[in-house]
CSV table of C-alpha atoms in Angstrom, one decimal:
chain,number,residue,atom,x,y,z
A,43,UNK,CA,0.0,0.0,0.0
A,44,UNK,CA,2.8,2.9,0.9
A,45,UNK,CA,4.8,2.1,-2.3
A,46,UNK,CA,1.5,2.4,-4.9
A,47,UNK,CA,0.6,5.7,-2.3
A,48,UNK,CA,4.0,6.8,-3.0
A,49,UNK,CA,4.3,5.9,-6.7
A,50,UNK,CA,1.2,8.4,-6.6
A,51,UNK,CA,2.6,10.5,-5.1
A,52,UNK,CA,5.7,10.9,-7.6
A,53,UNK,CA,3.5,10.5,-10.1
A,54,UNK,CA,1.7,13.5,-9.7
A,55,UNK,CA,4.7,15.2,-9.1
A,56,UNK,CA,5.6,14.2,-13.1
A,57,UNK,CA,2.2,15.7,-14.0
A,58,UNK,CA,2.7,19.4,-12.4
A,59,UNK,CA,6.2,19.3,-13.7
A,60,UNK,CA,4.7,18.4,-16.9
A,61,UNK,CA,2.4,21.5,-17.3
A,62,UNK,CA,-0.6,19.4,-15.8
A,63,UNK,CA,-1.3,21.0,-12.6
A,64,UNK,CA,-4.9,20.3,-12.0
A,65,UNK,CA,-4.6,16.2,-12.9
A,66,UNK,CA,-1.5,16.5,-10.2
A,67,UNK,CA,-3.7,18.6,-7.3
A,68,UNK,CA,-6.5,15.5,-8.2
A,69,UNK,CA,-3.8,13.0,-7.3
A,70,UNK,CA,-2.5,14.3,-4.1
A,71,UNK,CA,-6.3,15.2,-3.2
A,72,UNK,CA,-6.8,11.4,-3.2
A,73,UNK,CA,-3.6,10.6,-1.5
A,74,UNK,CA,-4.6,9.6,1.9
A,75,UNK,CA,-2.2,11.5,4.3
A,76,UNK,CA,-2.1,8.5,6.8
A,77,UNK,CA,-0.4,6.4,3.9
A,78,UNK,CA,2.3,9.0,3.7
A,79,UNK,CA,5.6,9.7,5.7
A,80,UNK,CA,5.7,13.0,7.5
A,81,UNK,CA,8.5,14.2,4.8
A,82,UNK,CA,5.5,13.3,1.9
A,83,UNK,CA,2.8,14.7,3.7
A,84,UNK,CA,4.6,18.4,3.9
A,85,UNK,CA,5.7,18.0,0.3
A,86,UNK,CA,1.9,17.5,-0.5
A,87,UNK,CA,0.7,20.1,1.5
A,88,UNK,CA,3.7,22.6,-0.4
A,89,UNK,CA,2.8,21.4,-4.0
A,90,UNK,CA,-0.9,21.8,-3.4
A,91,UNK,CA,-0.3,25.8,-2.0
A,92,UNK,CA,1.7,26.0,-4.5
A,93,UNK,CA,-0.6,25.3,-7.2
A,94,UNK,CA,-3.3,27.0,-5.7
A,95,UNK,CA,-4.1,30.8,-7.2
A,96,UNK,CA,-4.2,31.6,-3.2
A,97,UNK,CA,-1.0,34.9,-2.5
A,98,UNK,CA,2.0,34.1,-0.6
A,99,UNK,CA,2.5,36.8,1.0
A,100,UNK,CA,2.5,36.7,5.0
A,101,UNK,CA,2.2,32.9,4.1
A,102,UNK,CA,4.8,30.3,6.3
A,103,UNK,CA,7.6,29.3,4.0
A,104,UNK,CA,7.0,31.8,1.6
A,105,UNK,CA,10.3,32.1,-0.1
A,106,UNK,CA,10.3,28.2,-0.5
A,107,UNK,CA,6.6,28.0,-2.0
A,108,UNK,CA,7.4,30.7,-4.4
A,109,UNK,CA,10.5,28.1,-5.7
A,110,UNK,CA,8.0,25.2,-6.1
A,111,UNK,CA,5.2,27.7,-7.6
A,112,UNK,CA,7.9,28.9,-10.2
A,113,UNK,CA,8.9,25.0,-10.8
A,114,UNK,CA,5.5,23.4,-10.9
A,115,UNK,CA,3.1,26.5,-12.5
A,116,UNK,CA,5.8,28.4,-14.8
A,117,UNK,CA,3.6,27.3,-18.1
A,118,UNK,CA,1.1,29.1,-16.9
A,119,UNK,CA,1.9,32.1,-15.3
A,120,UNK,CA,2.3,35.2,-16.6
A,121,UNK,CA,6.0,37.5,-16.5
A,122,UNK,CA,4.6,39.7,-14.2
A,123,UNK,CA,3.8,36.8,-11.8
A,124,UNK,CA,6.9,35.2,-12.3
A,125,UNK,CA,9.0,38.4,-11.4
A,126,UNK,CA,7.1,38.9,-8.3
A,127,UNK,CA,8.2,35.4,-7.2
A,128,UNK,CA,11.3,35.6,-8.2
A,129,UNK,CA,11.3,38.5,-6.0
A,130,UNK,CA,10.5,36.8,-3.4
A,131,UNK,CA,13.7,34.6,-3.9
A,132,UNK,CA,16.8,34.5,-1.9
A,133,UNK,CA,19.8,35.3,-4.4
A,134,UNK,CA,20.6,31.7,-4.7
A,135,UNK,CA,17.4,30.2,-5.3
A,136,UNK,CA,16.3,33.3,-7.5
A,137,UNK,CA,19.4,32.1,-10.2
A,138,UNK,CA,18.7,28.5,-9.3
A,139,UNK,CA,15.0,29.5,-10.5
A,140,UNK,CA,16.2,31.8,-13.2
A,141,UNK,CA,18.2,28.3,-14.9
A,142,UNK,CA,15.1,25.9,-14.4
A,143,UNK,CA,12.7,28.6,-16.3
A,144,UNK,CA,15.5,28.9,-19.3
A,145,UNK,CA,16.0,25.7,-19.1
A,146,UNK,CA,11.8,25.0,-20.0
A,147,UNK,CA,11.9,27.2,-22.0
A,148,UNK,CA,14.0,26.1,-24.3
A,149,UNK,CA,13.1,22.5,-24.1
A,150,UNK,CA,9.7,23.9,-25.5
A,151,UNK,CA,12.1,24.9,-28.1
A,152,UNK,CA,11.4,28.5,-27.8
A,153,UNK,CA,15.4,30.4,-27.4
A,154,UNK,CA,13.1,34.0,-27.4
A,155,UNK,CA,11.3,33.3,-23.9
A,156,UNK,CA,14.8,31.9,-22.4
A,157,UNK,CA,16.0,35.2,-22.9
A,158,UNK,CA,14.6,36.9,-19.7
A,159,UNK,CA,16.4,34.8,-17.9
A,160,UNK,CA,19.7,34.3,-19.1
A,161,UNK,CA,20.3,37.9,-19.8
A,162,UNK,CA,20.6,38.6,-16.6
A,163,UNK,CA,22.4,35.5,-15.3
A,164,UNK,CA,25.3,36.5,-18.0
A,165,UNK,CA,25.7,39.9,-16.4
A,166,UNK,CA,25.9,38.1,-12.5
A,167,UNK,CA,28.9,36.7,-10.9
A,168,UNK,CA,27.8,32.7,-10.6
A,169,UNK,CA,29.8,29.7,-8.8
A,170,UNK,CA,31.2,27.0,-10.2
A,171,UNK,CA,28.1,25.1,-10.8
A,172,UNK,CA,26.1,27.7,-11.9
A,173,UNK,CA,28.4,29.0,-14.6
A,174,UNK,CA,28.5,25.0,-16.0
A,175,UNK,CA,24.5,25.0,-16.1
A,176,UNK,CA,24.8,28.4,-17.9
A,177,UNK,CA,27.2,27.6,-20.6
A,178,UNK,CA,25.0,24.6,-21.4
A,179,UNK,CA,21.9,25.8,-21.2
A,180,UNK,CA,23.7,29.3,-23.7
A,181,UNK,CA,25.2,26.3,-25.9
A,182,UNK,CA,21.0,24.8,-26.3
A,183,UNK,CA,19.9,28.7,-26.7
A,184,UNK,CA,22.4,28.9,-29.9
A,185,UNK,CA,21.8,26.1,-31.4
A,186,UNK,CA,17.8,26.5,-31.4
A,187,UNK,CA,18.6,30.7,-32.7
A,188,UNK,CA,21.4,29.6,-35.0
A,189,UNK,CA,23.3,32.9,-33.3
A,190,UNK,CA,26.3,33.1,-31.4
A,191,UNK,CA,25.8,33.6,-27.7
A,192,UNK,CA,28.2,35.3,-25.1
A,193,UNK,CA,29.2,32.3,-23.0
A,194,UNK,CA,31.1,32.5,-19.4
A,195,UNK,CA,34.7,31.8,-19.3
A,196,UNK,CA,35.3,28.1,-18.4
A,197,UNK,CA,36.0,27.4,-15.4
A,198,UNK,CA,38.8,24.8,-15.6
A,199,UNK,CA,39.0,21.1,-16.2
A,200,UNK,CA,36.7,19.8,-13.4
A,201,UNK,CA,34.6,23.1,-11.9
A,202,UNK,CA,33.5,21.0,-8.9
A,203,UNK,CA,37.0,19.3,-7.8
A,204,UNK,CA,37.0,21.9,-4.4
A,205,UNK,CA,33.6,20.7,-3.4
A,206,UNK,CA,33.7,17.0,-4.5
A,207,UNK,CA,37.4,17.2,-2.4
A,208,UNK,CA,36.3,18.3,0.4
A,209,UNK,CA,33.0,16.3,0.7
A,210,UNK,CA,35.7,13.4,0.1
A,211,UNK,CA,37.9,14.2,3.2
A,212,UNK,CA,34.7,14.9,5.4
A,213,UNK,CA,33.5,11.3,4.9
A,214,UNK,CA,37.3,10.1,5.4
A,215,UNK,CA,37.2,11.7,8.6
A,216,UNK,CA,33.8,9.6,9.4
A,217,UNK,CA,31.8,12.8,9.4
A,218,UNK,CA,28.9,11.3,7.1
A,219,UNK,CA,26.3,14.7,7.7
A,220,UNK,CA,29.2,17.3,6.7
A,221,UNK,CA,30.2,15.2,3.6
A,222,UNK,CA,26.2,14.8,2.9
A,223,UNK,CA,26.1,19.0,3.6
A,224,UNK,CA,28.7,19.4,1.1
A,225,UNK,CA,27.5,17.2,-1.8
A,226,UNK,CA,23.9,18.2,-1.2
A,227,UNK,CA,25.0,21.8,-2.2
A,228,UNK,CA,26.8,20.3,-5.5
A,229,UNK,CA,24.2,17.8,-6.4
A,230,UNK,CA,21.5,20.6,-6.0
A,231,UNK,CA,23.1,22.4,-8.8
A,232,UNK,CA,24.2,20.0,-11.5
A,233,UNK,CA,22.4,16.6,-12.6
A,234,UNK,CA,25.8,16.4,-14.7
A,235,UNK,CA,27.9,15.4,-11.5
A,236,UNK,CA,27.5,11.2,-11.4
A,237,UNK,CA,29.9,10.5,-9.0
A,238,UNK,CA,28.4,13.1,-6.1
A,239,UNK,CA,24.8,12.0,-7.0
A,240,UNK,CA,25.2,8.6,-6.7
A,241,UNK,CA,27.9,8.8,-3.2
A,242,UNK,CA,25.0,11.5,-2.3
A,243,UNK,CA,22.1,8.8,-3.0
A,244,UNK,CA,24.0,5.5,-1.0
A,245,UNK,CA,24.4,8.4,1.9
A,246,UNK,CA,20.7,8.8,1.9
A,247,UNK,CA,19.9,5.6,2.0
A,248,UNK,CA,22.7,4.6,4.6
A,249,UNK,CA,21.1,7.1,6.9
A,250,UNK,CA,17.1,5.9,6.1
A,251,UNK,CA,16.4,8.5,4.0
A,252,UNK,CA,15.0,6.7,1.0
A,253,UNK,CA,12.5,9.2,0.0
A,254,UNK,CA,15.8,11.6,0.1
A,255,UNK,CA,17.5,9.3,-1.9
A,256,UNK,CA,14.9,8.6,-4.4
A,257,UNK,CA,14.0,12.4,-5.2
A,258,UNK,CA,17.7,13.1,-5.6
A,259,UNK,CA,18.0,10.6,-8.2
A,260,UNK,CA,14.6,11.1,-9.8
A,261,UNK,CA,15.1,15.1,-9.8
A,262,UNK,CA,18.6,14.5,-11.9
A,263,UNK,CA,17.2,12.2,-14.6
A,264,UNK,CA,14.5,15.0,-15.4
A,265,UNK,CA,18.0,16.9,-16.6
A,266,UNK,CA,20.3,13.7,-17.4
A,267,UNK,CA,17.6,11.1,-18.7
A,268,UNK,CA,20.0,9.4,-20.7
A,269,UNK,CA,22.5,8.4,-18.1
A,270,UNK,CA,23.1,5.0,-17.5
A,271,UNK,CA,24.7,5.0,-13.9
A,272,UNK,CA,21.9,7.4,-12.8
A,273,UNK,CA,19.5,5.3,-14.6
A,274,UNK,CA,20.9,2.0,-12.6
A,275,UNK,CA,20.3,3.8,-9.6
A,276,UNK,CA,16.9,4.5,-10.1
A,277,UNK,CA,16.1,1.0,-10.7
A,278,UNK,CA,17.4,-0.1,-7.8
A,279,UNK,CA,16.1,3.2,-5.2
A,280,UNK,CA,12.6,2.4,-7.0
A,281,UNK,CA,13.2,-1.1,-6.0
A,282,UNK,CA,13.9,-0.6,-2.3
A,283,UNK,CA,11.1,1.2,-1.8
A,284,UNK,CA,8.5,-0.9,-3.3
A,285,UNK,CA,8.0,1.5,-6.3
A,286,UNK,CA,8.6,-2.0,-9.0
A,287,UNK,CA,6.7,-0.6,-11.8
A,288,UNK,CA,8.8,2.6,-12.0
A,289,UNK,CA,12.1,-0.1,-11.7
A,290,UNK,CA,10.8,-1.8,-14.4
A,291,UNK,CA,10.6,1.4,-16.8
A,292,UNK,CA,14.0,1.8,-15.6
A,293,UNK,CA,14.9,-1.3,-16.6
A,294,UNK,CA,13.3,-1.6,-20.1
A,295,UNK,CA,15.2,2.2,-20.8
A,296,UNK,CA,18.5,0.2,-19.9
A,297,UNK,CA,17.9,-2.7,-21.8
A,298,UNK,CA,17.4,-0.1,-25.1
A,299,UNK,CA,20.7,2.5,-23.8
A,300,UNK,CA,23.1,0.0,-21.6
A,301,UNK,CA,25.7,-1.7,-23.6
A,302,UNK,CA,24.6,-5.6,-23.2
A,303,UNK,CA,27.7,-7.2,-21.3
A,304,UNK,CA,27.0,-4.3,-18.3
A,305,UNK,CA,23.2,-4.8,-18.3
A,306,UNK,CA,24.0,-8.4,-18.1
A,307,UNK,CA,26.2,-7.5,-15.1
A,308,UNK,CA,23.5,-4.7,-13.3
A,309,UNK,CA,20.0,-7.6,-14.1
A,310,UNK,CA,23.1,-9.5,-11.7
A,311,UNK,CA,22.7,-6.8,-9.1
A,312,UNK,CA,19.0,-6.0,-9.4
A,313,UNK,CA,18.0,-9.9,-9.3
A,314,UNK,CA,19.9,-9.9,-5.7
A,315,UNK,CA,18.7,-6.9,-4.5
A,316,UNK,CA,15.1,-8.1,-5.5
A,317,UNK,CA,15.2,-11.4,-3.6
A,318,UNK,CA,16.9,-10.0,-0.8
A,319,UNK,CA,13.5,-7.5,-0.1
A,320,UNK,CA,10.8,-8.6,2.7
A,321,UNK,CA,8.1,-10.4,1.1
A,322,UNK,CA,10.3,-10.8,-1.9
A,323,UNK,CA,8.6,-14.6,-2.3
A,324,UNK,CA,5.5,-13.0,-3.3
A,325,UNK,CA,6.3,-11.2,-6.8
């Protein structure tokens, strides 16, 4: 029962983030709360304010409803709207915010309507990460204009080797929540970073925090569908938590993109995680 109640739950996620807010508001209506974890239950009660047409102002947890408003309704809200919650933004989360609605945009394949929010990201000092999501998302806006665009200066071989270091050295040390601290602030920014997602994702789940875990992984395919160690580890978080329709979509996508002596090796892995689950006997 939790795992269809979370597979719901995710599920409507897909559908807001899809530019289908009202099916998603239908789906979390019908979640029953008791079926969810505490950490569900508040995302639920977030992603349902934040689809409402209700003002934030004065509200709790403004500045982090605006962020999920911007990320779940930016299809249909109009540029005033989104300036006044960008507004409402810390600096961070406003450019963070500013590179997810550019980064829509052009998937809709439209380069004009990125504009607005690249312009001013070119003209701002970014970190490391930042500056690597920029330069992408300028190389997508030039190839759907077919003009050049003013890109930031690169910012050396590997932009993250400071924070992947250090997050290295904190878990040497056998402090597991600084090392977490530090790669939650890399993985945040960059679904491109394989190596922090996926030492980010077994942290999670070493500490219980499978829901953690799974959104991390989840939230980077949205940018970095293709990838095959991501896309492993989605088969198997999915698995763990009882979510086996969602590992077996996983698992057909692998079949297709995973080169057939290392899918033989991972269906090795899967298999033995799979049996190893309570009430494994019964699939």
């Amino acid at each position: 029962m939790r795992g269809d109640v979370q597979a719901g739950f995710y599920q409507a996620m897909a559908l807001a983030e899809g530019g289908r807010g009202e099916e998603a508001a239908e789906h979390w209506i019908n979640l029953p709360d008791t079926a969810l974890s505490p950490s569900l239950r508040q995302k639920k009660t977030q992603a349902l304010l934040a689809l409402s047409n209700n003002s934030l102002e004065g509200m709790p947890q403004a500045e982090a409803l605006a962020g999920i408003r911007l990320r779940l309704r930016s299809g249909s809200l109009i540029p005033a709207e989104i300036n006044a919650l960008l507004s409402m933004l810390s600096e961070q989360e406003r450019t963070q915010a500013q590179l997810h609605l550019a980064r829509q945009a052009l998937n809709r394949g439209s380069a004009e309507e990125a504009v607005p929010y690249l312009a001013p990201l070119q003209q701002a000092r970014l970190g490391e990460a930042h500056q690597q999501q920029l330069h992408l998302l300028l190389l997508q806006q030039q190839l759907l204009s077919g003009k050049p665009s003013r890109q930031p200066a690169a910012a050396g071989s590997d932009p993250f080797a400071r924070q992947k270091e250090a997050a290295l050295r904190r878990l040497a040390a056998g402090d597991t929540v600084a090392a977490l601290q530090q790669l939650r602030q890399l993985t945040r920014l960059t679904p491109f970073e394989e190596d922090a997602l996926l030492l980010s994702a077994s942290l999670h789940n070493a500490r219980q925090e499978t829901e953690d875990a799974y959104e991390l992984l989840r939230q980077a395919l949205l940018l970095n569908r293709y990838s095959i160690p991501l896309l492993e580890a989605y088969a198997l978080q999915s698995l763990r938590m009882g979510l086996e329709n969602y590992a077996q979509d996983a698992l057909l996508e692998l079949e297709i993109s995973s080169p057939s002596e290392r899918h033989s090796r991972f269906l090795t892995r899967y298999e033995a995680l799979r049996e190893s689950l309570p009430g494994a006997a019964g699939w």
